[in-house]
Short mmCIF file of C-alpha atoms and ligand atoms in Angstrom, two decimals:
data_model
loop_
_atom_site.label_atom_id
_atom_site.label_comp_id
_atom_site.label_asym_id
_atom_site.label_seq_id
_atom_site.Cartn_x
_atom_site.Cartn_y
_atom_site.Cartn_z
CA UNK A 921 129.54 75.63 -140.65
CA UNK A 922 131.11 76.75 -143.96
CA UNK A 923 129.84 79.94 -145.78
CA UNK A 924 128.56 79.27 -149.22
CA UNK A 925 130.02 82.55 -150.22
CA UNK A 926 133.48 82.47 -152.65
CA UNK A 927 136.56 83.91 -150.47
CA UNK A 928 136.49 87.34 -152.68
CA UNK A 929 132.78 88.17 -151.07
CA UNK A 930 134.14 86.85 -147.42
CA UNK A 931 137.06 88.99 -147.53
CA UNK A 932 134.92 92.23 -148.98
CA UNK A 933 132.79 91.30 -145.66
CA UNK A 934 135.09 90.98 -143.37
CA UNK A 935 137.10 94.78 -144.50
CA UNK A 936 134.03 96.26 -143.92
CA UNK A 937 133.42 94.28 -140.57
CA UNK A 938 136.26 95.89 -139.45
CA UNK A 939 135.66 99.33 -140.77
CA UNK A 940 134.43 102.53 -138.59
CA UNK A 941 132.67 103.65 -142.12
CA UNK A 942 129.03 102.86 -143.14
CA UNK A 943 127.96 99.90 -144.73
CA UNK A 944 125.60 101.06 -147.55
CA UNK A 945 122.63 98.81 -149.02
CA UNK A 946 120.61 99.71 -152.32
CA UNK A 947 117.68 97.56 -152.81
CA UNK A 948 115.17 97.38 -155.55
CA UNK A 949 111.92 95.46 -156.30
CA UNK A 950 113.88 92.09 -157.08
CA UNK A 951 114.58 91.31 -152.92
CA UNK A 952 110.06 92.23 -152.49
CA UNK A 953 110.39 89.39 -155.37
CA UNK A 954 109.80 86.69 -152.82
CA UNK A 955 107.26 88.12 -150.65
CA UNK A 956 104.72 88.17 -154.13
CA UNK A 957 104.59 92.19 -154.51
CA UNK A 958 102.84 92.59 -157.87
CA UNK A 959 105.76 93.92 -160.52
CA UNK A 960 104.98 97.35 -161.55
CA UNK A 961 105.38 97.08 -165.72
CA UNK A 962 103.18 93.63 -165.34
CA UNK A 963 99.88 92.74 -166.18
CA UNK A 964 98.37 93.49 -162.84
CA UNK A 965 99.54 97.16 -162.99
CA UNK A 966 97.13 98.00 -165.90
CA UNK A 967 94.04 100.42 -165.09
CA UNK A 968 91.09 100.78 -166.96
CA UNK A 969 89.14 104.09 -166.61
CA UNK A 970 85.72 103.83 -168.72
CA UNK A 971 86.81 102.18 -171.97
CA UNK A 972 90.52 103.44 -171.77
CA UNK A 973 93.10 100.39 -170.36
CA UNK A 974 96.00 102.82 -168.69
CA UNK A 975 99.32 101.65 -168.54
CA UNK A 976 101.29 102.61 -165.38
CA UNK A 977 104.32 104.48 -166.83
CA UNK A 978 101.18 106.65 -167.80
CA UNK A 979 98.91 106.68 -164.65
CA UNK A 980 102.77 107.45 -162.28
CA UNK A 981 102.78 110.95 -163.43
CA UNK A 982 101.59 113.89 -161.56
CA UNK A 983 100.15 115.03 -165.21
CA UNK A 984 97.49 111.95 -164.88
CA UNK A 985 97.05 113.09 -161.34
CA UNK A 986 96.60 116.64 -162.31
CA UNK A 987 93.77 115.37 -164.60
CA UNK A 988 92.75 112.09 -163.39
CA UNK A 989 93.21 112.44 -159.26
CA UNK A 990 90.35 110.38 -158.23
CA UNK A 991 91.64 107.57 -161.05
CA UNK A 992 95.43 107.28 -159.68
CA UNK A 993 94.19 107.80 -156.26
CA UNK A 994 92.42 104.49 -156.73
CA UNK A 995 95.01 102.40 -158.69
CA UNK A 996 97.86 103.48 -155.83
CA UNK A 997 95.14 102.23 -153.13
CA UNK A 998 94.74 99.04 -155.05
CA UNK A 999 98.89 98.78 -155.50
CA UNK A 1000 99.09 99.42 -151.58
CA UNK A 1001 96.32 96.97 -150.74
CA UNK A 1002 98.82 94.35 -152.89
CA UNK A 1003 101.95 95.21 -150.77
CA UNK A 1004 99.94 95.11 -147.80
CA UNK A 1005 98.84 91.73 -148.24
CA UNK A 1006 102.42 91.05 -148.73
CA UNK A 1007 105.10 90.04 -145.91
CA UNK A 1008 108.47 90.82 -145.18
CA UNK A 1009 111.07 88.13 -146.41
CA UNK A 1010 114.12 86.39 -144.95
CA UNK A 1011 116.19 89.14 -146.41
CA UNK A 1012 114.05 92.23 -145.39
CA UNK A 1013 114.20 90.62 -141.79
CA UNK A 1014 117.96 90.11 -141.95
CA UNK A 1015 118.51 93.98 -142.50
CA UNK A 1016 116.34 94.83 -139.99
CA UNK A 1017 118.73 92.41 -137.55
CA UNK A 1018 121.73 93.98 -138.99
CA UNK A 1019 120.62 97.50 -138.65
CA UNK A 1020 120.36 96.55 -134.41
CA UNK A 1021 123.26 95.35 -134.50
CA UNK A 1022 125.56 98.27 -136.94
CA UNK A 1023 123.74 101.15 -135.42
CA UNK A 1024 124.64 104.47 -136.87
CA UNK A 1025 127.11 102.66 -139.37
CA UNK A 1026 123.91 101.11 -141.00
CA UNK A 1027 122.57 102.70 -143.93
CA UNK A 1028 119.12 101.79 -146.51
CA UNK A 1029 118.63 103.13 -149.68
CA UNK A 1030 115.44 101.87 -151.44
CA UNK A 1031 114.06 101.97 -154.33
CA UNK A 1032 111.00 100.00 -153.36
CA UNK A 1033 107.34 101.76 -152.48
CA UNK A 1034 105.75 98.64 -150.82
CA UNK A 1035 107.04 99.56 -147.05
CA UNK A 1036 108.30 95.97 -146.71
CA UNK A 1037 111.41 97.22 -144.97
CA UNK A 1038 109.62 99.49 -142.19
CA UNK A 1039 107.84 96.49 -141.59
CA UNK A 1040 110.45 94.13 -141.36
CA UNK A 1041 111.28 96.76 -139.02
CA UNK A 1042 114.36 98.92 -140.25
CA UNK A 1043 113.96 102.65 -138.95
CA UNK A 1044 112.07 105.51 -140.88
CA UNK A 1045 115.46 107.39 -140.21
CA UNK A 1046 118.32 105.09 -141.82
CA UNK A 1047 115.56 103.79 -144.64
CA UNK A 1048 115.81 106.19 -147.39
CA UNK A 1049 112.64 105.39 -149.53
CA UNK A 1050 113.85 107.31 -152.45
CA UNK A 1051 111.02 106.83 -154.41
CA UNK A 1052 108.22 106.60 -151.74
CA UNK A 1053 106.54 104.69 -150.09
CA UNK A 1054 102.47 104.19 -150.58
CA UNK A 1055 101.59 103.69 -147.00
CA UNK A 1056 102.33 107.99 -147.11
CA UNK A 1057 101.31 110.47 -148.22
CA UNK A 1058 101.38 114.48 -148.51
CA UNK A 1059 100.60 117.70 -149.23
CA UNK A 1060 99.65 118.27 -153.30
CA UNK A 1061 100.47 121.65 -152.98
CA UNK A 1062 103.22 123.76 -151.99
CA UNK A 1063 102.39 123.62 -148.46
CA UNK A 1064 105.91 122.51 -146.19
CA UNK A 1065 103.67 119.92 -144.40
CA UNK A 1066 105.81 116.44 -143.90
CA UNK A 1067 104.67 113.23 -145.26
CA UNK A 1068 102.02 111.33 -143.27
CA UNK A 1069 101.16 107.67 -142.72
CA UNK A 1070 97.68 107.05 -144.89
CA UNK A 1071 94.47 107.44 -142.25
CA UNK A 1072 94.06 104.04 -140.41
CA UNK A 1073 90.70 103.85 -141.71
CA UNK A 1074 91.33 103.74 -145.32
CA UNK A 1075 90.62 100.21 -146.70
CA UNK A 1076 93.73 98.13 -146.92
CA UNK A 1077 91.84 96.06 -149.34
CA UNK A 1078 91.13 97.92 -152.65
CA UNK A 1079 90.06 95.65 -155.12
CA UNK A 1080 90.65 96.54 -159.04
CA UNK A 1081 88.69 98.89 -160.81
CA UNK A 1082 87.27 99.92 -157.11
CA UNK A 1083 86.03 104.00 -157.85
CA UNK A 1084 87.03 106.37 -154.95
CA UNK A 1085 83.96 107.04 -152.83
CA UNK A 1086 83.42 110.46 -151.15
CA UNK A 1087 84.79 109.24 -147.81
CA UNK A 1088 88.05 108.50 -149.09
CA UNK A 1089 88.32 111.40 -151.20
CA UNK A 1090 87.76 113.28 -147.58
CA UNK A 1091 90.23 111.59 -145.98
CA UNK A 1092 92.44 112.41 -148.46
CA UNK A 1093 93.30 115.95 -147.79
CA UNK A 1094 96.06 117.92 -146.39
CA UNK A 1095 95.83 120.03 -143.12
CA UNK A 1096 95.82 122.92 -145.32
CA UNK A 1097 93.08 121.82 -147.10
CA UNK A 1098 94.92 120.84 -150.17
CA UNK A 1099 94.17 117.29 -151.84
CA UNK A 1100 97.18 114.82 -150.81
CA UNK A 1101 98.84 113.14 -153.07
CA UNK A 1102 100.54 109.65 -152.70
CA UNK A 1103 103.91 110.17 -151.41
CA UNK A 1104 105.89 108.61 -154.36
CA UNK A 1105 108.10 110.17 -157.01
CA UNK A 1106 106.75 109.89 -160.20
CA UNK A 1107 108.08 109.56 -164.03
CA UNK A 1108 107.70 113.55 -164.52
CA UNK A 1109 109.14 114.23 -161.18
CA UNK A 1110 112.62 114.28 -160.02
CA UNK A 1111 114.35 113.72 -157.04
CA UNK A 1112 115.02 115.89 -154.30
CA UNK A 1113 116.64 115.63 -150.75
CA UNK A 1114 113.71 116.80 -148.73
CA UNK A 1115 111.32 113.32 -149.97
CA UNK A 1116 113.55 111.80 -151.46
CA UNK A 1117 117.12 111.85 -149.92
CA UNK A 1118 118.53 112.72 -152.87
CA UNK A 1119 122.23 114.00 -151.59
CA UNK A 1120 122.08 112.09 -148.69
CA UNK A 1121 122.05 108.80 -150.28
CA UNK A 1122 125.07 110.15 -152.97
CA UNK A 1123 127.13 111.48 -149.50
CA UNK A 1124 126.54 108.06 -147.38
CA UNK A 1125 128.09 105.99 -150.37
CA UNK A 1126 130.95 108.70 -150.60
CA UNK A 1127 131.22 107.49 -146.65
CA UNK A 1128 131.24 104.11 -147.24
CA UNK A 1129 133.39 100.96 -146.45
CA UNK A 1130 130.94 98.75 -148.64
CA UNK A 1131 127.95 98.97 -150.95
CA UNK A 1132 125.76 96.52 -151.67
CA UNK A 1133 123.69 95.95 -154.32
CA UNK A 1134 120.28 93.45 -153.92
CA UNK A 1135 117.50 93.48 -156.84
CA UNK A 1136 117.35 96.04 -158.82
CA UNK A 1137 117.72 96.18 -162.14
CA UNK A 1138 119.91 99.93 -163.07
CA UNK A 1139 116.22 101.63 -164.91
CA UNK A 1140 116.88 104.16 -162.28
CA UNK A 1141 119.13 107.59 -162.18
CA UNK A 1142 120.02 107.89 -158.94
CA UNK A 1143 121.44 104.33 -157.90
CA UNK A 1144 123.37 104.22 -161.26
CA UNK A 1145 124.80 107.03 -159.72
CA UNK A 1146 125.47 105.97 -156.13
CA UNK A 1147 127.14 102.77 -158.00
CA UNK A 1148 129.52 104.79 -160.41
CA UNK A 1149 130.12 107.14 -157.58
CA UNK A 1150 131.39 104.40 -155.37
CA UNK A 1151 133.59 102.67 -158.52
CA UNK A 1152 134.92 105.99 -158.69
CA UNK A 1153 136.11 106.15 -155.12
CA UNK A 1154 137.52 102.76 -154.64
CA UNK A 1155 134.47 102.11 -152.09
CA UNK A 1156 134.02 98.21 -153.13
CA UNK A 1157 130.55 96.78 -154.50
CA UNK A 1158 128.73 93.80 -153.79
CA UNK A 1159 125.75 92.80 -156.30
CA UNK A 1160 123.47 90.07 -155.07
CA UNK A 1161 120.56 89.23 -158.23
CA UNK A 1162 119.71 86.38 -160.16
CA UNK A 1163 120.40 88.16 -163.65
CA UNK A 1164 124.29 90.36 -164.47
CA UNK A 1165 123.12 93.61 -164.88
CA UNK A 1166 124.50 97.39 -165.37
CA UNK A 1167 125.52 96.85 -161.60
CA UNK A 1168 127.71 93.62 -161.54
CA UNK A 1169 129.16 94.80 -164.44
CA UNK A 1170 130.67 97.71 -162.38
CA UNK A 1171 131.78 94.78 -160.02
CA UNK A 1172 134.14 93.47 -162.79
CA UNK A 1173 138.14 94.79 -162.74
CA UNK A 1174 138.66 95.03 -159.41
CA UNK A 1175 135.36 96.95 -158.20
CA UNK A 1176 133.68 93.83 -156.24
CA UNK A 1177 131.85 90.51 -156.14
CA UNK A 1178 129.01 89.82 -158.02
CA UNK A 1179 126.75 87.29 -155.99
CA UNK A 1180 124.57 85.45 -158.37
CA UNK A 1181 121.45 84.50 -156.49
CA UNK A 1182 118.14 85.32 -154.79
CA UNK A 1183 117.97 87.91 -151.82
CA UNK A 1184 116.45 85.51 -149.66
CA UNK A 1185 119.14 82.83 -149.84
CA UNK A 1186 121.88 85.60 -150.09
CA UNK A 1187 121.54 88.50 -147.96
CA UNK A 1188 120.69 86.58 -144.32
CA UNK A 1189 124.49 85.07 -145.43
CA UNK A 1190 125.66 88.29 -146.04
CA UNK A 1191 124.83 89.77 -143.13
CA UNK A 1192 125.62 87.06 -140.57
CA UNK A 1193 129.68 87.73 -141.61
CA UNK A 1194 128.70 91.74 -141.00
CA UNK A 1195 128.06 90.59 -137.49
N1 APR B 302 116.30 88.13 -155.48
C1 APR B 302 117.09 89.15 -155.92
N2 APR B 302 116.89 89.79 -157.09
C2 APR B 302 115.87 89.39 -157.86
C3 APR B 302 115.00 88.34 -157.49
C4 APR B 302 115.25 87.70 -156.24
N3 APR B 302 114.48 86.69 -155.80
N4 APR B 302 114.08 88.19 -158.48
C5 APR B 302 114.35 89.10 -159.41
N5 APR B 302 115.44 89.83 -159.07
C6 APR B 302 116.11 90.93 -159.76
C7 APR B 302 115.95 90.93 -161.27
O1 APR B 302 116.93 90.06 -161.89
C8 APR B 302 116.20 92.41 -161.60
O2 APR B 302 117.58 92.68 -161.74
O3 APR B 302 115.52 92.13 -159.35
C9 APR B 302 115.67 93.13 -160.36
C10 APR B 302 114.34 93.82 -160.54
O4 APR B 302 114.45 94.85 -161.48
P1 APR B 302 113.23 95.87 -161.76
O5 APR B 302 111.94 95.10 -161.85
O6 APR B 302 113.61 96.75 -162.90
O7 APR B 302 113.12 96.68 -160.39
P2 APR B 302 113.93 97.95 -159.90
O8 APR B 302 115.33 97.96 -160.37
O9 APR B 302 113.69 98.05 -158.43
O10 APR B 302 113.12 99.11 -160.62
C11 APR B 302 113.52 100.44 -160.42
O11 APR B 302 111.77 101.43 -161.71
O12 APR B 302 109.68 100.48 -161.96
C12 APR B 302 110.34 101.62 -161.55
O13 APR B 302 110.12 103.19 -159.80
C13 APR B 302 110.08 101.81 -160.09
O14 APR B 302 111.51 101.63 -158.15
C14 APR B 302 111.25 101.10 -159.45
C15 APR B 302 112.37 101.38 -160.43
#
C-alpha cells in the first residue's frame, strides 16, 4: 500500500533509515491529546483551597509548595489520578514498537508528566521526562536520594477538592525523613541534567540523523532549543501537529517537513518507514 506521506517526509525517513546516528523524538501534551489527559491551563486544572480558586501556573511552583504542601500535594494526586485513568494511544504504542526495533539509536525526549510513554512501554532509560513525571517522586530536600515510583498504595483515584489525609501525608516522605515532593519541574525551577536530562537531550540532537517533532506547542525553553540547535547543524526536522507553530516554522527553507495532522494518524506512519 501507498504511504499517505508527501515524498519530502519519505525521503527525510528513509536518510535516517539508513543512518548509524540517533533518531531523536520530542513530544509534548498534543500526542496525550487523544488518550483524554486533562490540558494543564484548562478548566479542570483550577484548585480551590477554602474560598481561594488557584490557578495552576500558581499552584506548579515550589513557592506554593513551600507554603501550601498538603494543597499541591493533593491537586498533583488528583492530576495523576486523570492520567492514570488515561491510556496509551496508537502513537505512544508505535514508539514503544520502534524503540524494539532502533535499539540504542532510539531516543525520547518528553515534555509530558502523565507517564503515558512508560506505559506504552518505552524504557525509563531512553525516555527523558524532562519535566517529570507524576507517577515519581523525591526527596524535598537536598538529600542525593533518586526519584521513586509513588507507594502502590496511594489512591489512583483522587477526586477534586479531595484534602490529604494523614496516611498519605506519611507515605509521602523521603528515606531521610524529608517530605517528598512530586517529581516534576516547576515554573520557578529550572532544568538540570540529573532530573531532568538537561544536556543530554541538547547532546543526543547534536547526534542526530533526524528530529522529530509531535505536539507540542514551543511554551517551553529547552525544546526551542533542541529545535534551533538541530536547524543550526543541518540535522533535518520533522513536525507532526494539527496547528504551524514556532517548530514547523523552523521546518521552512530547507530545515524539514512539516506534517500537518494528529499523532495518532501520523506517527504509527512515521515509524513503519523507520523500520
Ligand atoms: N496530535 C498532535 N498534536 C496535537 C493534537 C493531536 N491530536 N492535538 C493538539 N495538538 C497540538 C497543538 O496544536 C499544540 O501545538 O499539541 C500542542 C499542545 O501544546 P501545549 O498544550 O502548549 O503543550 P506542550 O507544548 O506540551 O506544553 C509545554 O508547558 O504546560 C506546560 O509544562 C507544561 O510540558 C508542558 C509545557
Amino acid at each position: 500500500m501507498q504511504s499517505p506521506l508527501p515524498d519530502s517526509a519519505i525521503e527525510l525517513l528513509e536518510k535516517a533509515r539508513q543512518a548509524t546516528s540517533l533518531v531523536v523524538w520530542l513530544t509534548g501534551a498534543g500526542i496525550s491529546a487523544e488518550s483524554g489527559v486533562p490540558t494543564f491551563r484548562g478548566p479542570e486544572g483550577f484548585w480551590t483551597v477554602g474560598s481561594r480558586n488557584f490557578h495552576p501556573m500558581e499552584l506548579a511552583t515550589r513557592a506554593a509548595f513551600d507554603s501550601l504542601p498538603d494543597e499541591v500535594w493533593a491537586w498533583y494526586l488528583y492530576r495523576r489520578a486523570a492520567c492514570r485513568a488515561a491510556s496509551p494511544n496508537p502513537a505512544h504504542r508505535a514508539l514503544a514498537d520502534l524503540e524494539t526495533r532502533l535499539g540504542d539509536r532510539f531516543r525520547l525526549v518528553t515534555q509530558n508528566v502523565d507517564g503515558l510513554h512508560l506505559r506504552a512501554g518505552n524504557s525509563l532509560e531512553r525516555t527523558w521526562q524532562i519535566h517529570g513525571n507524576l507517577d515519581f517522586a523525591r526527596c524535598s530536600g537536598s538529600c542525593p536520594t533518586l526519584p521513586w515510583p509513588m507507594p502502590a498504595t496511594i489512591s489512583i483515584d483522587w477526586k477534586k477538592g479531595q484534602a490529604l489525609d494523614e496516611t498519605t501525608r506519611d507515605l509521602l516522605r523521603c528515606e531521610c525523613g524529608a517530605a517528598a515532593r512530586p517529581h516534576v519541574l516547576w515554573f520557578d525551577e529550572y532544568y538540570d541534567e540529573e532530573n531532568f536530562r538537561f544536556e543530554s537531550s541538547l547532546t543526543a540532537v547534536e547526534q542526530a540523523a533526524l528530529l522529530i517533532v509531535v505536539g507540542t506547542s514551543g511554551a517551553t525553553n529547552l525544546p526551542m532549543r533542541m529545535a534551533h540547535l538541530a536547524r543550526a547543524r543541518g540535522v533535518p526536522l520533522l513536525v507532526i501537529d494539527p496547528e504551524p507553530n514556532p517548530f514547523s516554522e523552523l521546518t521552512a527553507g530547507g530545515g524539514g517537513v512539516f506534517l500537518r495532522g494528529t499523532a495518532s494518524a501520523l506517527v504509527p506512519e512515521v515509524c513503519g518507514l523507520l523500520n
